Each structure stands twice: as C-alpha cells, then as structure tokens.
C-alpha cells in the first residue's frame, strides 16, 4: 500500500507560480511511476505530467509543456510539480497518483491516489 498526501495548492494570479508536493508513505519501488493529474469542475480528470520513481525521462501534457516541471526527491519520497506562468485554465484540483507498473496518461494505470489539492489561477 502507498499513501499519498499532496500540498502546496492555493491561489495565484495569471503568470504566477506554485509548487505542489506529494509525499508518499508505505511501500514504494523503483519500478513505480508517479504522475500529476488535474480535474476542473464538470470535466474529466486529465494527465498533467509523469515521472518514474527511480530515473528516466519525464512526460507532459501538451497544455503544460514549457510551463510545468515534474521532479522527485527519492530521499524524501516526494514528487513535485513546479508550475510557472499559470493561466486561468490551469484552475483545477490537482491529484498525485502512483502506478505499480507502467507510466502513461491513462488514469487506469494508477493504483494509488492522493486526496487532491486545489489550484486557482485568477486573471
């Protein structure tokens, strides 16, 4: 079992920045992958960014490429999402997720989810 706790959400103006953190507790494995998803009201939960727990490349949705950066600190069992140049359309609840196998944009890949943290960007 893996427990995930997100933090760092809040209110930012357009063009501003926020950094989200996701602390994992319980059993984690180097083969695991972590990702950030987001869900705005009345929309589907969508993939934002992903990274392998141990090493390897990062993946981003086209809508956030060049503005968001996913990273990890293995010593702290923490995954981050640095968000810059925020736009009002980035407003959503952001969820951290972990997959036991594989890395991709499908929600079905992910076995563990955090409770979410609200990000609001005002124009």
N, CA, C and O of each residue as an XYZ file, in Angstrom:
492
protein
N       0.836     -1.205      0.000
C       0.000      0.000      0.000
C       0.860      1.240      0.000
O       1.909      1.289      0.643
N       0.413      2.227     -0.717
C       1.088      3.518     -0.773
C       0.074      4.590     -0.407
O      -1.035      4.614     -0.941
N       0.454      5.465      0.495
C      -0.392      6.600      0.839
C       0.249      7.865      0.284
O       1.463      8.053      0.363
N      -0.583      8.717     -0.272
C      -0.091      9.945     -0.912
C      -0.776     11.150     -0.297
O      -1.993     11.163     -0.112
N       0.014     12.156      0.016
C      -0.530     13.391      0.572
C       0.017     14.572     -0.216
O       1.226     14.801     -0.254
N      -0.881     15.313     -0.842
C      -0.479     16.485     -1.619
C      -0.553     17.741     -0.757
O      -1.297     17.809      0.222
N       0.229     18.714     -1.144
C       0.172     20.034     -0.517
C       0.711     21.059     -1.508
O       1.291     20.707     -2.536
N       0.509     22.332     -1.179
C       1.081     23.395     -1.988
C       0.111     24.116     -2.885
O       0.483     25.086     -3.545
N      -1.119     23.666     -2.924
C      -2.094     24.367     -3.755
C      -2.444     25.720     -3.156
O      -2.052     26.036     -2.033
N      -3.181     26.507     -3.911
C      -3.570     27.815     -3.426
C      -4.021     28.691     -4.569
O      -4.406     28.219     -5.639
N      -3.961     29.990     -4.308
C      -4.406     30.984     -5.276
C      -3.207     31.713     -5.851
O      -2.312     32.123     -5.111
N      -3.183     31.877     -7.162
C      -2.122     32.618     -7.825
C      -2.736     33.455     -8.936
O      -3.780     33.113     -9.490
N      -2.077     34.540     -9.243
C      -2.519     35.357    -10.364
C      -1.963     34.787    -11.662
O      -0.980     34.045    -11.654
N      -2.585     35.129    -12.752
C      -2.086     34.706    -14.059
C      -0.633     35.147    -14.212
O      -0.282     36.287    -13.908
N       0.197     34.234    -14.683
C       1.620     34.498    -14.801
C       2.418     34.122    -13.574
O       3.649     34.146    -13.598
N       1.736     33.779    -12.514
C       2.405     33.433    -11.261
C       2.833     31.972    -11.221
O       2.711     31.238    -12.202
N       3.340     31.573    -10.051
C       3.883     30.226     -9.875
C       3.374     29.602     -8.584
O       3.045     30.292     -7.619
N       3.323     28.296     -8.598
C       3.042     27.500     -7.404
C       3.846     26.217     -7.509
O       4.167     25.762     -8.607
N       4.173     25.630     -6.354
C       4.817     24.321     -6.363
C       3.998     23.362     -5.513
O       3.728     23.620     -4.340
N       3.615     22.265     -6.119
C       2.884     21.206     -5.432
C       3.860     20.131     -4.975
O       4.854     19.843     -5.642
N       3.555     19.547     -3.827
C       4.355     18.440     -3.304
C       3.456     17.242     -3.061
O       2.280     17.389     -2.726
N       4.016     16.068     -3.232
C       3.301     14.827     -2.973
C       4.239     13.907     -2.207
O       5.240     13.436     -2.746
N       3.909     13.658     -0.950
C       4.726     12.787     -0.115
C       4.116     11.396     -0.109
O       2.929     11.221      0.168
N       4.947     10.414     -0.417
C       4.491      9.025     -0.435
C       4.970      8.295      0.805
O       6.127      8.424      1.203
N       4.087      7.537      1.408
C       4.475      6.692      2.535
C       4.003      5.281      2.252
O       3.129      5.050      1.417
N       4.607      4.340      2.973
C       4.313      2.945      2.674
C       5.352      2.401      1.718
O       6.438      2.965      1.584
N       5.030      1.330      1.067
C       5.995      0.662      0.200
C       6.067      1.348     -1.161
O       5.062      1.463     -1.862
N       7.240      1.794     -1.520
C       7.480      2.305     -2.869
C       8.598      1.494     -3.499
O       9.458      0.954     -2.804
N       8.577      1.417     -4.791
C       9.505      0.578     -5.523
C      10.110      1.397     -6.652
O       9.473      2.311     -7.177
N      11.340      1.067     -7.023
C      11.996      1.824     -8.082
C      11.272      1.704     -9.413
O      11.445      2.556    -10.285
N      10.464      0.665     -9.588
C       9.719      0.491    -10.828
C       8.424      1.306    -10.861
O       7.758      1.386    -11.894
N       8.082      1.894     -9.747
C       6.848      2.672     -9.705
C       6.992      3.927    -10.557
O       8.097      4.382    -10.855
N       5.854      4.461    -10.934
C       5.813      5.742    -11.628
C       4.859      6.660    -10.886
O       3.881      6.217    -10.284
N       5.159      7.928    -10.941
C       4.299      8.919    -10.297
C       3.823      9.912    -11.336
O       4.509     10.174    -12.324
N       2.657     10.456    -11.108
C       2.097     11.408    -12.056
C       1.226     12.414    -11.331
O       0.774     12.188    -10.209
N       1.010     13.508    -11.990
C       0.038     14.506    -11.553
C      -1.093     14.533    -12.578
O      -0.872     14.552    -13.789
N      -2.299     14.533    -12.048
C      -3.499     14.719    -12.846
C      -4.220     15.956    -12.319
O      -3.907     16.460    -11.240
N      -5.169     16.424    -13.078
C      -5.990     17.525    -12.594
C      -7.418     17.367    -13.095
O      -7.681     16.737    -14.120
N      -8.322     17.958    -12.338
C      -9.728     17.872    -12.702
C     -10.405     19.194    -12.381
O     -10.471     19.614    -11.226
N     -10.903     19.837    -13.421
C     -11.692     21.052    -13.275
C     -13.167     20.659    -13.154
O     -13.540     19.548    -13.533
N     -14.004     21.550    -12.634
C     -15.426     21.225    -12.484
C     -16.049     20.777    -13.796
O     -15.835     21.391    -14.841
N     -16.811     19.717    -13.732
C     -17.558     19.181    -14.873
C     -16.663     18.755    -16.029
O     -17.083     18.782    -17.186
N     -15.437     18.366    -15.720
C     -14.545     17.832    -16.756
C     -13.963     16.513    -16.280
O     -14.052     16.172    -15.101
N     -13.366     15.771    -17.211
C     -12.706     14.531    -16.861
C     -11.354     14.826    -16.211
O     -10.733     15.854    -16.480
N     -10.923     13.928    -15.372
C      -9.590     14.050    -14.796
C      -8.561     13.802    -15.900
O      -8.641     12.810    -16.625
N      -7.602     14.707    -16.016
C      -6.655     14.614    -17.121
C      -5.216     14.561    -16.633
O      -4.862     15.122    -15.597
N      -4.410     13.875    -17.407
C      -2.986     13.733    -17.124
C      -2.281     15.071    -17.311
O      -2.563     15.808    -18.256
N      -1.368     15.375    -16.407
C      -0.586     16.603    -16.486
C       0.885     16.300    -16.737
O       1.488     16.833    -17.669
N       1.460     15.434    -15.891
C       2.891     15.130    -16.008
C       3.177     13.815    -15.304
O       2.463     13.423    -14.381
N       4.249     13.126    -15.757
C       4.600     11.846    -15.156
C       6.098     11.648    -15.104
O       6.847     12.260    -15.866
N       6.532     10.780    -14.188
C       7.953     10.524    -13.993
C       8.112      9.165    -13.337
O       7.268      8.760    -12.538
N       9.186      8.457    -13.666
C       9.478      7.198    -12.990
C      10.038      7.483    -11.608
O      10.716      8.490    -11.408
N       9.763      6.610    -10.661
C      10.205      6.854     -9.303
C      11.720      6.825     -9.192
O      12.285      7.535     -8.360
N      12.387      6.029    -10.001
C      13.837      5.874     -9.857
C      14.612      6.801    -10.788
O      15.462      7.564    -10.330
N      14.339      6.745    -12.046
C      15.095      7.543    -13.015
C      14.341      7.522    -14.333
O      13.322      6.845    -14.472
N      14.847      8.261    -15.281
C      14.236      8.229    -16.590
C      13.628      9.547    -16.991
O      13.709     10.528    -16.251
N      13.020      9.576    -18.155
C      12.502     10.835    -18.685
C      11.205     11.260    -17.995
O      10.612     10.517    -17.213
N      10.803     12.455    -18.309
C       9.538     12.995    -17.810
C       8.594     13.175    -18.990
O       9.019     13.279    -20.141
N       7.322     13.209    -18.680
C       6.301     13.323    -19.709
C       5.307     14.398    -19.307
O       4.980     14.553    -18.130
N       4.830     15.140    -20.303
C       3.927     16.247    -20.030
C       2.776     16.273    -21.026
O       2.909     15.866    -22.181
N       1.653     16.762    -20.541
C       0.566     17.088    -21.456
C       0.981     18.302    -22.273
O       1.725     19.158    -21.795
N       0.503     18.369    -23.491
C       0.871     19.489    -24.369
C       0.494     20.834    -23.752
O       1.180     21.835    -23.957
N      -0.583     20.845    -23.009
C      -1.082     22.104    -22.458
C      -0.165     22.707    -21.397
O      -0.278     23.892    -21.083
N       0.743     21.902    -20.842
C       1.602     22.420    -19.766
C       3.089     22.386    -20.130
O       3.922     22.856    -19.356
N       3.426     21.843    -21.282
C       4.837     21.772    -21.682
C       5.460     23.150    -21.704
O       4.880     24.107    -22.217
N       6.661     23.235    -21.134
C       7.364     24.502    -21.087
C       6.978     25.375    -19.906
O       7.635     26.380    -19.636
N       5.909     24.997    -19.193
C       5.469     25.798    -18.044
C       5.549     25.008    -16.737
O       5.850     25.581    -15.690
N       5.287     23.720    -16.785
C       5.294     22.875    -15.590
C       6.497     21.952    -15.634
O       6.942     21.534    -16.703
N       7.015     21.641    -14.452
C       8.128     20.706    -14.340
C       7.850     19.717    -13.215
O       7.579     20.112    -12.081
N       7.917     18.432    -13.539
C       7.774     17.391    -12.528
C       9.159     16.924    -12.121
O      10.048     16.779    -12.961
N       9.336     16.692    -10.838
C      10.626     16.214    -10.346
C      10.384     15.363     -9.106
O       9.264     15.298     -8.600
N      11.432     14.714     -8.621
C      11.293     13.862     -7.441
C      12.524     13.999     -6.562
O      13.614     14.344     -7.018
N      12.309     13.719     -5.297
C      13.401     13.637     -4.335
C      13.250     12.281     -3.663
O      12.443     12.125     -2.746
N      14.020     11.305     -4.113
C      13.861      9.947     -3.612
C      14.140      9.842     -2.114
O      13.514      9.050     -1.410
N      15.069     10.636     -1.648
C      15.405     10.585     -0.223
C      14.220     11.010      0.644
O      14.067     10.555      1.778
N      13.390     11.885      0.089
C      12.220     12.367      0.834
C      10.936     11.681      0.389
O       9.858     11.993      0.895
N      11.043     10.755     -0.550
C       9.856     10.082     -1.094
C       8.813     11.096     -1.547
O       7.622     10.949     -1.271
N       9.269     12.102     -2.230
C       8.402     13.218     -2.603
C       8.520     13.513     -4.089
O       9.607     13.496     -4.666
N       7.374     13.784     -4.687
C       7.302     14.210     -6.078
C       6.756     15.639     -6.087
O       5.845     15.975     -5.331
N       7.324     16.461     -6.947
C       6.938     17.867     -7.010
C       6.360     18.193     -8.382
O       6.643     17.521     -9.373
N       5.556     19.227     -8.412
C       5.114     19.809     -9.667
C       5.300     21.319     -9.549
O       4.542     22.008     -8.867
N       6.331     21.811    -10.235
C       6.570     23.249    -10.272
C       5.761     23.828    -11.420
O       5.935     23.438    -12.574
N       4.892     24.745    -11.100
C       4.006     25.344    -12.098
C       4.365     26.819    -12.246
O       4.321     27.574    -11.275
N       4.714     27.220    -13.446
C       5.034     28.616    -13.716
C       4.129     29.139    -14.823
O       3.460     28.375    -15.518
N       4.125     30.457    -14.966
C       3.295     31.097    -15.989
C       1.873     30.532    -15.963
O       1.321     30.154    -16.997
N       1.305     30.483    -14.785
C      -0.028     29.911    -14.623
C      -1.070     30.688    -15.416
O      -0.974     31.902    -15.597
N      -2.064     29.946    -15.881
C      -3.164     30.516    -16.645
C      -4.484     30.174    -15.949
O      -4.562     29.179    -15.228
N      -5.501     30.977    -16.155
C      -6.798     30.662    -15.527
C      -7.282     29.256    -15.863
O      -7.948     28.623    -15.043
N      -6.964     28.761    -17.043
C      -7.394     27.413    -17.421
C      -6.643     26.312    -16.687
O      -6.981     25.138    -16.835
N      -5.640     26.660    -15.906
C      -4.959     25.682    -15.055
C      -5.722     25.446    -13.756
O      -5.370     24.551    -12.988
N      -6.750     26.229    -13.506
C      -7.544     26.075    -12.290
C      -8.193     24.700    -12.243
O      -8.920     24.311    -13.157
N      -7.920     23.971    -11.165
C      -8.422     22.596    -11.029
C      -7.987     22.050     -9.682
O      -7.190     22.664     -8.972
N      -8.521     20.891     -9.343
C      -7.979     20.106     -8.233
C      -6.891     19.220     -8.818
O      -7.116     18.505     -9.795
N      -5.721     19.272     -8.219
C      -4.578     18.508     -8.699
C      -4.369     17.287     -7.810
O      -4.357     17.380     -6.582
N      -4.205     16.139     -8.468
C      -4.059     14.868     -7.770
C      -2.703     14.247     -8.095
O      -2.237     14.274     -9.234
N      -2.104     13.704     -7.080
C      -0.903     12.897     -7.250
C      -1.339     11.438     -7.360
O      -2.276     11.008     -6.687
N      -0.651     10.683     -8.215
C      -1.007      9.276     -8.395
C       0.260      8.451     -8.594
O       1.265      8.945     -9.105
N       0.194      7.199     -8.187
C       1.328      6.283     -8.342
C       0.858      5.007     -9.026
O      -0.192      4.455     -8.695
N       1.655      4.553     -9.983
C       1.375      3.316    -10.684
C       2.418      2.275    -10.312
O       3.611      2.570    -10.248
N       1.959      1.055    -10.069
C       2.899     -0.021     -9.733
C       3.674     -0.464    -10.965
O       4.834     -0.867    -10.870
N       3.027     -0.388    -12.118
C       3.676     -0.779    -13.363
C       3.296      0.216    -14.448
O       2.142      0.631    -14.562
N       4.272      0.579    -15.225
C       3.981      1.415    -16.382
C       3.894      2.885    -16.041
O       3.773      3.285    -14.883
N       3.958      3.653    -17.076
C       3.834      5.105    -16.952
C       3.115      5.595    -18.190
O       3.529      5.315    -19.315
N       2.039      6.325    -17.977
C       1.300      6.822    -19.120
C       0.247      7.801    -18.685
O       0.173      8.174    -17.514
N      -0.568      8.217    -19.627
C      -1.557      9.252    -19.358
C      -2.915      8.703    -18.952
O      -3.814      9.467    -18.600
N      -3.070      7.388    -18.997
C      -4.368      6.815    -18.657
C      -4.550      6.696    -17.152
O      -3.667      6.201    -16.452
N      -5.676      7.142    -16.664
C      -5.951      7.036    -15.223
C      -5.968      5.584    -14.754
O      -5.665      5.299    -13.595
N      -6.317      4.681    -15.643
C      -6.435      3.272    -15.277
C      -5.105      2.648    -14.863
O      -5.084      1.619    -14.188
N      -4.004      3.262    -15.262
C      -2.686      2.727    -14.908
C      -2.362      2.907    -13.428
O      -1.521      2.188    -12.888
N      -3.006      3.839    -12.783
C      -2.578      4.284    -11.465
C      -3.380      3.615    -10.357
O      -4.610      3.584    -10.368
N      -2.622      3.079     -9.397
C      -3.230      2.291     -8.328
C      -3.529      3.106     -7.079
O      -4.434      2.779     -6.311
N      -2.763      4.163     -6.887
C      -2.891      4.932     -5.647
C      -3.081      6.402     -5.990
O      -2.469      6.930     -6.919
N      -3.942      7.045     -5.218
C      -4.271      8.446     -5.460
C      -4.250      9.220     -4.154
O      -4.593      8.695     -3.095
N      -3.838     10.485     -4.251
C      -3.956     11.377     -3.111
C      -5.339     11.997     -3.063
O      -6.203     11.707     -3.890
N      -5.528     12.861     -2.071
C      -6.852     13.441     -1.862
C      -7.079     14.682     -2.716
O      -8.210     15.153     -2.837
N      -6.028     15.207     -3.301
C      -6.142     16.369     -4.169
C      -5.865     17.676     -3.455
O      -6.075     17.798     -2.248
N      -5.393     18.646     -4.210
C      -5.159     19.987     -3.687
C      -5.636     20.997     -4.721
O      -5.378     20.850     -5.915
N      -6.336     22.026     -4.248
C      -6.955     22.984     -5.167
C      -5.937     24.016     -5.628
O      -5.199     24.585     -4.823
N      -5.910     24.246     -6.926
C      -5.119     25.324     -7.521
C      -6.075     26.248     -8.245
O      -6.858     25.811     -9.088
N      -6.007     27.523     -7.913
C      -6.871     28.507     -8.551
C      -6.005     29.627     -9.110
O      -5.189     30.211     -8.396
N      -6.190     29.919    -10.386
C      -5.441     30.979    -11.038
C      -6.432     32.047    -11.492
O      -7.348     31.767    -12.265
N      -6.241     33.257    -11.012
C      -7.143     34.349    -11.369
C      -6.527     35.217    -12.457
O      -5.310     35.392    -12.516
N      -7.374     35.749    -13.304
C      -6.881     36.590    -14.415
C      -6.737     38.035    -13.986
O      -6.337     38.880    -14.787
